[in-house]
């Protein structure tokens, strides 16, 4: 595969941009090769600077549920651009997007628009602290909530009660307010709640984890979080930056039947533009300035072009009720193909991950939390990734990311992918 132009661009990029990329996973370090540079995308396809075409299962890490450059979304965005790119003043579009989010997720009684998932979760946590008057939060190892200081925290090795920064530059004091529990382990949450009685503002969770590979909640896990937060006066925050409008139109609360106090959205809600949102209970959201005392603002918040992309994407999802059934069925076909090759597959709707668990190919494995995800064979994954790419199929360049199926991945392309899986998992 010719990648000369991409190589040249990567050389230039590395002169000025740390690692040559604007977000670390794009550098392809986990799969031992250089990234390709994208020139354009259409439907399920990415085209790189050397004219290669890839069937794309990354979908911009989640937003692309309709496929790339959906004509309806692009046309609306083009129209919006002609009317001005940013006003810093209220628009009708913001009201419509808020109404659509609330129509899809009825628990969202009030909502604020921001510009990234990071900002949405950071703000929701601040609101939870403002509402409860408490400082600590509980998160889960292997869940990702963006790169704000207080959320870049992992569990100390073995010692679940001792949190340490996951990044240089994060003050230990911030990390101390973030307690880390084990996903799918109710006892780890109960213990932290007891040891920090009356101090926990919120439990923040990916209702279906998708940033350590896909790890669905065990039956009863989310219901337990709902119950213990209610009992202890903490809020439950569902970080639905990936799962929102993905698992179902109503996201995780529709998909699992468990309801949170606050929700964060990103990715799909912006239809490929920089837009995210947080919202939930009216009494909690009433804490946000200028109604209440929790400050949160943004020059580009509710940007009219981004809002237009969000509206048009949600409209399409709301009108085309067959889409969730289609992408679920197609992801199911891919899951079968991986299982036939002896991999461990976790799937929730159109989100899936195939794990190279220890002894894969011979014995069945399971991945229910971060520690188990970390035991997977990264070299085998890297070899599989490279074989898929040579066949023109682009899956996320890391074992710990989800595979995203979009409505543009038509059945015939799915079958072609299943064949490639058969040839690439060796
Ligand atoms: C992507 C992601 C974020 C961060 O969103 P950005 O737009 O990248 O800042 C937060 N939470 C979850 C669950 C995500 O997947």
GROMACS .gro file of C-alpha atoms and ligand atoms in nm:
model
  441
    1UNK     CA    1   0.000   0.000   0.000
    2UNK     CA    2   0.149   0.332  -0.110
    3UNK     CA    3   0.162   0.580   0.179
    4UNK     CA    4   0.433   0.820   0.058
    5UNK     CA    5   0.229   1.140   0.095
    6UNK     CA    6   0.112   1.039   0.443
    7UNK     CA    7   0.473   0.973   0.545
    8UNK     CA    8   0.582   1.315   0.419
    9UNK     CA    9   0.296   1.484   0.601
   10UNK     CA   10   0.374   1.294   0.921
   11UNK     CA   11   0.737   1.409   0.903
   12UNK     CA   12   0.624   1.770   0.867
   13UNK     CA   13   0.362   1.730   1.140
   14UNK     CA   14   0.615   1.596   1.389
   15UNK     CA   15   0.823   1.912   1.348
   16UNK     CA   16   0.548   2.126   1.498
   17UNK     CA   17   0.274   1.913   1.653
   18UNK     CA   18   0.360   1.691   1.953
   19UNK     CA   19   0.383   1.339   1.813
   20UNK     CA   20   0.249   1.474   1.485
   21UNK     CA   21  -0.112   1.447   1.601
   22UNK     CA   22  -0.375   1.650   1.783
   23UNK     CA   23  -0.497   1.357   1.993
   24UNK     CA   24  -0.258   1.078   2.102
   25UNK     CA   25  -0.437   0.764   1.975
   26UNK     CA   26  -0.415   0.897   1.618
   27UNK     CA   27  -0.038   0.839   1.618
   28UNK     CA   28  -0.089   0.459   1.575
   29UNK     CA   29   0.181   0.384   1.835
   30UNK     CA   30   0.003   0.074   1.965
   31UNK     CA   31   0.010  -0.086   1.620
   32UNK     CA   32   0.368  -0.006   1.522
   33UNK     CA   33   0.315   0.199   1.210
   34UNK     CA   34   0.266   0.556   1.097
   35UNK     CA   35  -0.080   0.703   1.063
   36UNK     CA   36  -0.239   0.773   0.728
   37UNK     CA   37  -0.350   1.130   0.664
   38UNK     CA   38  -0.714   1.166   0.564
   39UNK     CA   39  -0.808   1.375   0.266
   40UNK     CA   40  -1.183   1.321   0.264
   41UNK     CA   41  -1.456   1.079   0.365
   42UNK     CA   42  -1.786   0.964   0.221
   43UNK     CA   43  -2.038   0.721   0.368
   44UNK     CA   44  -1.842   0.429   0.519
   45UNK     CA   45  -1.518   0.524   0.337
   46UNK     CA   46  -1.208   0.722   0.426
   47UNK     CA   47  -0.970   0.835   0.151
   48UNK     CA   48  -0.609   0.913   0.242
   49UNK     CA   49  -0.355   1.154   0.096
   50UNK     CA   50  -0.214   0.879  -0.131
   51UNK     CA   51  -0.555   0.793  -0.274
   52UNK     CA   52  -0.606   0.473  -0.070
   53UNK     CA   53  -0.959   0.390   0.037
   54UNK     CA   54  -1.046   0.238   0.377
   55UNK     CA   55  -1.370   0.094   0.507
   56UNK     CA   56  -1.393   0.291   0.830
   57UNK     CA   57  -1.500   0.132   1.160
   58UNK     CA   58  -1.370   0.420   1.372
   59UNK     CA   59  -1.630   0.669   1.247
   60UNK     CA   60  -1.446   0.964   1.402
   61UNK     CA   61  -1.452   0.768   1.734
   62UNK     CA   62  -1.829   0.765   1.747
   63UNK     CA   63  -2.001   1.065   1.589
   64UNK     CA   64  -2.042   0.904   1.247
   65UNK     CA   65  -2.354   0.696   1.310
   66UNK     CA   66  -2.496   0.802   0.971
   67UNK     CA   67  -2.167   0.755   0.789
   68UNK     CA   68  -1.943   1.036   0.668
   69UNK     CA   69  -2.068   1.349   0.492
   70UNK     CA   70  -2.434   1.249   0.509
   71UNK     CA   71  -2.593   1.463   0.234
   72UNK     CA   72  -2.870   1.592   0.456
   73UNK     CA   73  -2.632   1.703   0.731
   74UNK     CA   74  -2.378   1.854   0.491
   75UNK     CA   75  -2.642   2.052   0.306
   76UNK     CA   76  -2.785   2.196   0.628
   77UNK     CA   77  -2.437   2.287   0.751
   78UNK     CA   78  -2.352   2.459   0.422
   79UNK     CA   79  -2.669   2.663   0.449
   80UNK     CA   80  -2.590   2.755   0.811
   81UNK     CA   81  -2.236   2.867   0.721
   82UNK     CA   82  -2.376   3.122   0.479
   83UNK     CA   83  -2.561   3.283   0.768
   84UNK     CA   84  -2.251   3.345   0.978
   85UNK     CA   85  -2.018   3.120   1.175
   86UNK     CA   86  -2.059   3.243   1.532
   87UNK     CA   87  -2.265   3.507   1.709
   88UNK     CA   88  -2.212   3.461   2.083
   89UNK     CA   89  -2.585   3.525   2.121
   90UNK     CA   90  -2.888   3.296   2.152
   91UNK     CA   91  -3.033   3.130   1.840
   92UNK     CA   92  -3.348   2.935   1.756
   93UNK     CA   93  -3.131   2.637   1.666
   94UNK     CA   94  -3.009   2.601   2.025
   95UNK     CA   95  -3.367   2.583   2.145
   96UNK     CA   96  -3.455   2.322   1.885
   97UNK     CA   97  -3.151   2.107   1.968
   98UNK     CA   98  -3.229   2.128   2.342
   99UNK     CA   99  -3.589   2.025   2.270
  100UNK     CA  100  -3.476   1.731   2.057
  101UNK     CA  101  -3.226   1.608   2.316
  102UNK     CA  102  -3.496   1.625   2.582
  103UNK     CA  103  -3.748   1.449   2.355
  104UNK     CA  104  -3.505   1.161   2.303
  105UNK     CA  105  -3.391   1.143   2.667
  106UNK     CA  106  -3.686   1.257   2.883
  107UNK     CA  107  -3.471   1.258   3.200
  108UNK     CA  108  -3.299   1.561   3.050
  109UNK     CA  109  -3.530   1.832   3.183
  110UNK     CA  110  -3.273   2.107   3.128
  111UNK     CA  111  -2.961   2.102   2.914
  112UNK     CA  112  -2.652   2.315   2.845
  113UNK     CA  113  -2.456   2.302   2.520
  114UNK     CA  114  -2.077   2.304   2.532
  115UNK     CA  115  -1.803   2.229   2.278
  116UNK     CA  116  -1.647   1.894   2.379
  117UNK     CA  117  -1.719   1.583   2.579
  118UNK     CA  118  -1.438   1.680   2.814
  119UNK     CA  119  -1.613   2.008   2.888
  120UNK     CA  120  -1.950   1.838   2.933
  121UNK     CA  121  -1.828   1.590   3.197
  122UNK     CA  122  -1.611   1.848   3.372
  123UNK     CA  123  -1.914   2.078   3.396
  124UNK     CA  124  -2.154   1.804   3.510
  125UNK     CA  125  -1.914   1.713   3.791
  126UNK     CA  126  -1.893   2.079   3.896
  127UNK     CA  127  -2.272   2.102   3.900
  128UNK     CA  128  -2.295   1.786   4.113
  129UNK     CA  129  -2.048   1.939   4.358
  130UNK     CA  130  -2.235   2.268   4.364
  131UNK     CA  131  -2.569   2.095   4.416
  132UNK     CA  132  -2.456   1.859   4.693
  133UNK     CA  133  -2.197   2.082   4.860
  134UNK     CA  134  -1.960   1.782   4.857
  135UNK     CA  135  -1.618   1.748   4.692
  136UNK     CA  136  -1.537   1.385   4.618
  137UNK     CA  137  -1.645   1.183   4.319
  138UNK     CA  138  -1.627   0.814   4.238
  139UNK     CA  139  -1.523   0.699   3.891
  140UNK     CA  140  -1.425   0.359   3.753
  141UNK     CA  141  -1.085   0.245   3.632
  142UNK     CA  142  -1.089   0.209   3.256
  143UNK     CA  143  -1.374   0.457   3.213
  144UNK     CA  144  -1.271   0.769   3.023
  145UNK     CA  145  -1.440   1.101   3.084
  146UNK     CA  146  -1.223   1.341   2.886
  147UNK     CA  147  -0.897   1.503   2.992
  148UNK     CA  148  -0.999   1.748   3.264
  149UNK     CA  149  -0.759   1.735   3.562
  150UNK     CA  150  -0.990   1.573   3.815
  151UNK     CA  151  -1.090   1.295   3.579
  152UNK     CA  152  -0.742   1.191   3.466
  153UNK     CA  153  -0.708   0.967   3.765
  154UNK     CA  154  -0.656   0.595   3.797
  155UNK     CA  155  -0.653   0.359   4.090
  156UNK     CA  156  -0.321   0.316   4.265
  157UNK     CA  157  -0.177  -0.029   4.191
  158UNK     CA  158  -0.376  -0.275   4.392
  159UNK     CA  159  -0.491  -0.015   4.641
  160UNK     CA  160  -0.832   0.091   4.524
  161UNK     CA  161  -0.864   0.361   4.788
  162UNK     CA  162  -0.552   0.546   4.679
  163UNK     CA  163  -0.598   0.747   4.364
  164UNK     CA  164  -0.305   0.868   4.160
  165UNK     CA  165  -0.290   1.106   3.862
  166UNK     CA  166  -0.303   0.932   3.525
  167UNK     CA  167  -0.104   1.213   3.364
  168UNK     CA  168   0.189   1.434   3.453
  169UNK     CA  169   0.073   1.784   3.538
  170UNK     CA  170  -0.231   1.681   3.740
  171UNK     CA  171  -0.196   1.804   4.100
  172UNK     CA  172  -0.213   1.523   4.357
  173UNK     CA  173  -0.473   1.732   4.537
  174UNK     CA  174  -0.712   1.702   4.244
  175UNK     CA  175  -0.657   1.329   4.225
  176UNK     CA  176  -0.733   1.301   4.595
  177UNK     CA  177  -1.091   1.412   4.530
  178UNK     CA  178  -1.139   1.137   4.270
  179UNK     CA  179  -1.197   0.791   4.413
  180UNK     CA  180  -1.156   0.499   4.175
  181UNK     CA  181  -1.371   0.186   4.188
  182UNK     CA  182  -1.372  -0.130   3.978
  183UNK     CA  183  -1.624  -0.148   3.693
  184UNK     CA  184  -1.891  -0.414   3.751
  185UNK     CA  185  -1.778  -0.455   4.113
  186UNK     CA  186  -2.052  -0.331   4.346
  187UNK     CA  187  -1.847  -0.407   4.657
  188UNK     CA  188  -1.570  -0.166   4.552
  189UNK     CA  189  -1.828   0.112   4.529
  190UNK     CA  190  -1.993   0.024   4.859
  191UNK     CA  191  -1.656   0.035   5.034
  192UNK     CA  192  -1.563   0.376   4.894
  193UNK     CA  193  -1.903   0.512   4.988
  194UNK     CA  194  -1.862   0.387   5.345
  195UNK     CA  195  -1.508   0.518   5.384
  196UNK     CA  196  -1.614   0.858   5.251
  197UNK     CA  197  -1.958   0.883   5.406
  198UNK     CA  198  -2.128   1.215   5.343
  199UNK     CA  199  -1.847   1.337   5.114
  200UNK     CA  200  -1.930   1.191   4.774
  201UNK     CA  201  -2.096   1.435   4.533
  202UNK     CA  202  -2.141   1.195   4.243
  203UNK     CA  203  -2.071   0.860   4.088
  204UNK     CA  204  -1.975   0.910   3.724
  205UNK     CA  205  -1.990   0.609   3.497
  206UNK     CA  206  -1.994   0.505   3.135
  207UNK     CA  207  -2.322   0.308   3.143
  208UNK     CA  208  -2.175   0.081   2.877
  209UNK     CA  209  -1.800   0.124   2.902
  210UNK     CA  210  -1.639   0.180   2.562
  211UNK     CA  211  -1.296   0.322   2.639
  212UNK     CA  212  -1.128   0.001   2.760
  213UNK     CA  213  -1.277  -0.177   2.467
  214UNK     CA  214  -1.650  -0.232   2.504
  215UNK     CA  215  -1.744  -0.363   2.848
  216UNK     CA  216  -2.117  -0.382   2.915
  217UNK     CA  217  -2.249  -0.349   3.270
  218UNK     CA  218  -2.333  -0.676   3.441
  219UNK     CA  219  -2.703  -0.722   3.519
  220UNK     CA  220  -2.785  -0.519   3.829
  221UNK     CA  221  -2.464  -0.312   3.829
  222UNK     CA  222  -2.622   0.015   3.713
  223UNK     CA  223  -2.932  -0.044   3.927
  224UNK     CA  224  -2.697  -0.081   4.225
  225UNK     CA  225  -2.530   0.252   4.142
  226UNK     CA  226  -2.874   0.410   4.121
  227UNK     CA  227  -2.969   0.271   4.459
  228UNK     CA  228  -2.650   0.355   4.649
  229UNK     CA  229  -2.633   0.710   4.515
  230UNK     CA  230  -2.993   0.767   4.618
  231UNK     CA  231  -2.926   0.626   4.966
  232UNK     CA  232  -2.614   0.837   5.022
  233UNK     CA  233  -2.735   1.165   4.871
  234UNK     CA  234  -2.486   1.151   4.584
  235UNK     CA  235  -2.584   1.212   4.222
  236UNK     CA  236  -2.553   0.953   3.947
  237UNK     CA  237  -2.394   1.084   3.627
  238UNK     CA  238  -2.418   0.877   3.311
  239UNK     CA  239  -2.136   0.978   3.078
  240UNK     CA  240  -2.311   0.909   2.749
  241UNK     CA  241  -2.061   1.084   2.526
  242UNK     CA  242  -2.031   0.758   2.331
  243UNK     CA  243  -2.354   0.576   2.422
  244UNK     CA  244  -2.593   0.869   2.378
  245UNK     CA  245  -2.806   0.830   2.062
  246UNK     CA  246  -2.594   0.521   1.989
  247UNK     CA  247  -2.735   0.235   2.200
  248UNK     CA  248  -3.084   0.364   2.128
  249UNK     CA  249  -3.238   0.701   2.048
  250UNK     CA  250  -3.279   0.743   2.425
  251UNK     CA  251  -2.926   0.620   2.499
  252UNK     CA  252  -2.841   0.415   2.805
  253UNK     CA  253  -3.150   0.496   3.010
  254UNK     CA  254  -3.368   0.355   2.733
  255UNK     CA  255  -3.128   0.066   2.668
  256UNK     CA  256  -3.080  -0.039   3.033
  257UNK     CA  257  -3.390   0.100   3.205
  258UNK     CA  258  -3.176   0.270   3.471
  259UNK     CA  259  -3.210   0.646   3.510
  260UNK     CA  260  -2.939   0.892   3.614
  261UNK     CA  261  -2.960   1.242   3.762
  262UNK     CA  262  -2.725   1.399   3.510
  263UNK     CA  263  -2.622   1.298   3.160
  264UNK     CA  264  -2.338   1.404   2.935
  265UNK     CA  265  -2.347   1.380   2.557
  266UNK     CA  266  -2.091   1.440   2.284
  267UNK     CA  267  -1.985   1.274   1.961
  268UNK     CA  268  -2.318   1.191   1.787
  269UNK     CA  269  -2.502   1.491   1.935
  270UNK     CA  270  -2.270   1.722   1.737
  271UNK     CA  271  -2.305   1.527   1.414
  272UNK     CA  272  -1.929   1.550   1.355
  273UNK     CA  273  -1.890   1.911   1.470
  274UNK     CA  274  -1.739   2.026   1.804
  275UNK     CA  275  -2.051   2.019   2.018
  276UNK     CA  276  -2.147   1.839   2.340
  277UNK     CA  277  -2.407   1.878   2.611
  278UNK     CA  278  -2.485   1.806   2.974
  279UNK     CA  279  -2.821   1.804   3.141
  280UNK     CA  280  -3.068   1.624   3.359
  281UNK     CA  281  -3.285   1.696   3.662
  282UNK     CA  282  -3.435   2.043   3.661
  283UNK     CA  283  -3.359   2.109   4.028
  284UNK     CA  284  -2.993   2.014   3.974
  285UNK     CA  285  -2.948   2.206   3.647
  286UNK     CA  286  -3.103   2.512   3.814
  287UNK     CA  287  -2.763   2.545   3.989
  288UNK     CA  288  -2.602   2.655   3.662
  289UNK     CA  289  -2.530   3.029   3.611
  290UNK     CA  290  -2.705   3.262   3.553
  291UNK     CA  291  -2.990   3.072   3.727
  292UNK     CA  292  -2.765   2.945   4.003
  293UNK     CA  293  -2.420   2.970   4.158
  294UNK     CA  294  -2.224   2.716   3.948
  295UNK     CA  295  -2.030   2.904   3.682
  296UNK     CA  296  -1.994   2.756   3.335
  297UNK     CA  297  -1.961   2.945   3.007
  298UNK     CA  298  -1.825   2.925   2.652
  299UNK     CA  299  -1.753   3.169   2.369
  300UNK     CA  300  -1.838   2.906   2.109
  301UNK     CA  301  -2.104   2.719   2.312
  302UNK     CA  302  -2.411   2.654   2.101
  303UNK     CA  303  -2.219   2.747   1.788
  304UNK     CA  304  -2.478   2.784   1.511
  305UNK     CA  305  -2.301   2.564   1.256
  306UNK     CA  306  -2.237   2.285   1.507
  307UNK     CA  307  -2.592   2.310   1.635
  308UNK     CA  308  -2.720   2.269   1.280
  309UNK     CA  309  -2.517   1.950   1.234
  310UNK     CA  310  -2.654   1.820   1.565
  311UNK     CA  311  -3.015   1.899   1.480
  312UNK     CA  312  -2.995   1.740   1.137
  313UNK     CA  313  -2.830   1.426   1.276
  314UNK     CA  314  -3.087   1.384   1.554
  315UNK     CA  315  -3.371   1.458   1.312
  316UNK     CA  316  -3.250   1.182   1.081
  317UNK     CA  317  -3.220   0.938   1.372
  318UNK     CA  318  -3.567   1.033   1.503
  319UNK     CA  319  -3.732   0.991   1.163
  320UNK     CA  320  -3.557   0.673   1.054
  321UNK     CA  321  -3.670   0.433   1.324
  322UNK     CA  322  -3.516   0.128   1.151
  323UNK     CA  323  -3.161   0.247   1.193
  324UNK     CA  324  -3.094   0.102   1.538
  325UNK     CA  325  -3.220  -0.240   1.434
  326UNK     CA  326  -2.998  -0.230   1.123
  327UNK     CA  327  -2.675  -0.129   1.293
  328UNK     CA  328  -2.740  -0.375   1.578
  329UNK     CA  329  -2.789  -0.663   1.334
  330UNK     CA  330  -2.476  -0.572   1.137
  331UNK     CA  331  -2.264  -0.547   1.451
  332UNK     CA  332  -2.402  -0.890   1.546
  333UNK     CA  333  -2.271  -1.034   1.218
  334UNK     CA  334  -1.924  -0.894   1.288
  335UNK     CA  335  -1.934  -1.036   1.641
  336UNK     CA  336  -2.007  -1.382   1.498
  337UNK     CA  337  -1.708  -1.355   1.264
  338UNK     CA  338  -1.475  -1.268   1.553
  339UNK     CA  339  -1.613  -1.547   1.771
  340UNK     CA  340  -1.557  -1.799   1.491
  341UNK     CA  341  -1.188  -1.706   1.512
  342UNK     CA  342  -1.185  -1.766   1.887
  343UNK     CA  343  -1.186  -1.408   2.013
  344UNK     CA  344  -1.385  -1.282   2.310
  345UNK     CA  345  -1.648  -1.038   2.190
  346UNK     CA  346  -1.828  -0.777   2.398
  347UNK     CA  347  -2.112  -0.601   2.221
  348UNK     CA  348  -2.385  -0.353   2.301
  349UNK     CA  349  -2.587  -0.263   1.994
  350UNK     CA  350  -2.358  -0.114   1.729
  351UNK     CA  351  -2.061  -0.093   1.968
  352UNK     CA  352  -1.834  -0.392   1.986
  353UNK     CA  353  -1.485  -0.505   2.078
  354UNK     CA  354  -1.304  -0.828   1.999
  355UNK     CA  355  -1.049  -0.906   2.269
  356UNK     CA  356  -0.741  -1.123   2.235
  357UNK     CA  357  -0.791  -1.264   2.585
  358UNK     CA  358  -0.523  -1.497   2.730
  359UNK     CA  359  -0.537  -1.832   2.549
  360UNK     CA  360  -0.758  -1.688   2.274
  361UNK     CA  361  -0.837  -1.927   1.995
  362UNK     CA  362  -0.840  -2.215   2.242
  363UNK     CA  363  -1.022  -2.109   2.554
  364UNK     CA  364  -1.311  -1.875   2.604
  365UNK     CA  365  -1.233  -1.555   2.791
  366UNK     CA  366  -1.426  -1.273   2.947
  367UNK     CA  367  -1.360  -0.904   2.993
  368UNK     CA  368  -1.569  -0.734   3.260
  369UNK     CA  369  -1.331  -0.467   3.388
  370UNK     CA  370  -1.011  -0.279   3.317
  371UNK     CA  371  -0.775  -0.527   3.477
  372UNK     CA  372  -0.910  -0.807   3.258
  373UNK     CA  373  -0.893  -0.587   2.947
  374UNK     CA  374  -0.526  -0.518   3.022
  375UNK     CA  375  -0.440  -0.889   3.010
  376UNK     CA  376  -0.518  -0.907   2.639
  377UNK     CA  377  -0.248  -0.988   2.385
  378UNK     CA  378  -0.149  -0.655   2.233
  379UNK     CA  379   0.094  -0.802   1.983
  380UNK     CA  380  -0.175  -1.028   1.839
  381UNK     CA  381  -0.404  -0.728   1.819
  382UNK     CA  382  -0.141  -0.524   1.639
  383UNK     CA  383  -0.085  -0.800   1.382
  384UNK     CA  384  -0.461  -0.828   1.325
  385UNK     CA  385  -0.493  -0.449   1.287
  386UNK     CA  386  -0.221  -0.435   1.026
  387UNK     CA  387  -0.366  -0.725   0.827
  388UNK     CA  388  -0.707  -0.560   0.826
  389UNK     CA  389  -0.556  -0.230   0.711
  390UNK     CA  390  -0.372  -0.405   0.427
  391UNK     CA  391  -0.715  -0.531   0.320
  392UNK     CA  392  -0.848  -0.175   0.322
  393UNK     CA  393  -1.036  -0.202   0.650
  394UNK     CA  394  -0.966   0.047   0.925
  395UNK     CA  395  -1.048  -0.054   1.281
  396UNK     CA  396  -0.939   0.147   1.584
  397UNK     CA  397  -0.559   0.126   1.623
  398UNK     CA  398  -0.582  -0.002   1.980
  399UNK     CA  399  -0.720  -0.305   2.162
  400UNK     CA  400  -0.888  -0.068   2.406
  401UNK     CA  401  -1.123   0.111   2.168
  402UNK     CA  402  -1.464   0.023   2.034
  403UNK     CA  403  -1.553  -0.074   1.680
  404UNK     CA  404  -1.835   0.150   1.554
  405UNK     CA  405  -2.090   0.039   1.299
  406UNK     CA  406  -2.275   0.308   1.108
  407UNK     CA  407  -2.585   0.305   0.892
  408UNK     CA  408  -2.356   0.341   0.590
  409UNK     CA  409  -2.202  -0.002   0.654
  410UNK     CA  410  -2.433  -0.189   0.422
  411UNK     CA  411  -2.479  -0.565   0.449
  412UNK     CA  412  -2.251  -0.641   0.158
  413UNK     CA  413  -1.969  -0.441   0.321
  414UNK     CA  414  -2.029  -0.620   0.649
  415UNK     CA  415  -1.994  -0.957   0.473
  416UNK     CA  416  -1.671  -0.840   0.311
  417UNK     CA  417  -1.547  -0.738   0.657
  418UNK     CA  418  -1.637  -1.079   0.802
  419UNK     CA  419  -1.419  -1.242   0.534
  420UNK     CA  420  -1.132  -1.007   0.616
  421UNK     CA  421  -1.167  -1.094   0.986
  422UNK     CA  422  -1.142  -1.461   0.896
  423UNK     CA  423  -0.816  -1.389   0.710
  424UNK     CA  424  -0.671  -1.144   0.964
  425UNK     CA  425  -0.717  -1.311   1.301
  426UNK     CA  426  -0.444  -1.574   1.285
  427LIG     C1  427  -1.486   1.081   2.396
  427LIG     C2  428  -1.531   1.076   2.535
  427LIG     C3  429  -1.521   1.186   2.621
  427LIG     C4  430  -1.446   1.311   2.583
  427LIG     O1  431  -1.504   1.377   2.476
  427LIG     P1  432  -1.411   1.478   2.390
  427LIG     O2  433  -1.508   1.539   2.294
  427LIG     O3  434  -1.306   1.395   2.327
  427LIG     O4  435  -1.355   1.578   2.484
  427LIG     C5  436  -1.580   1.178   2.746
  427LIG     N1  437  -1.645   1.068   2.785
  427LIG     C6  438  -1.656   0.958   2.706
  427LIG     C7  439  -1.731   0.841   2.755
  427LIG     C8  440  -1.598   0.959   2.581
  427LIG     O5  441  -1.604   0.849   2.505
   0.00000   0.00000   0.00000
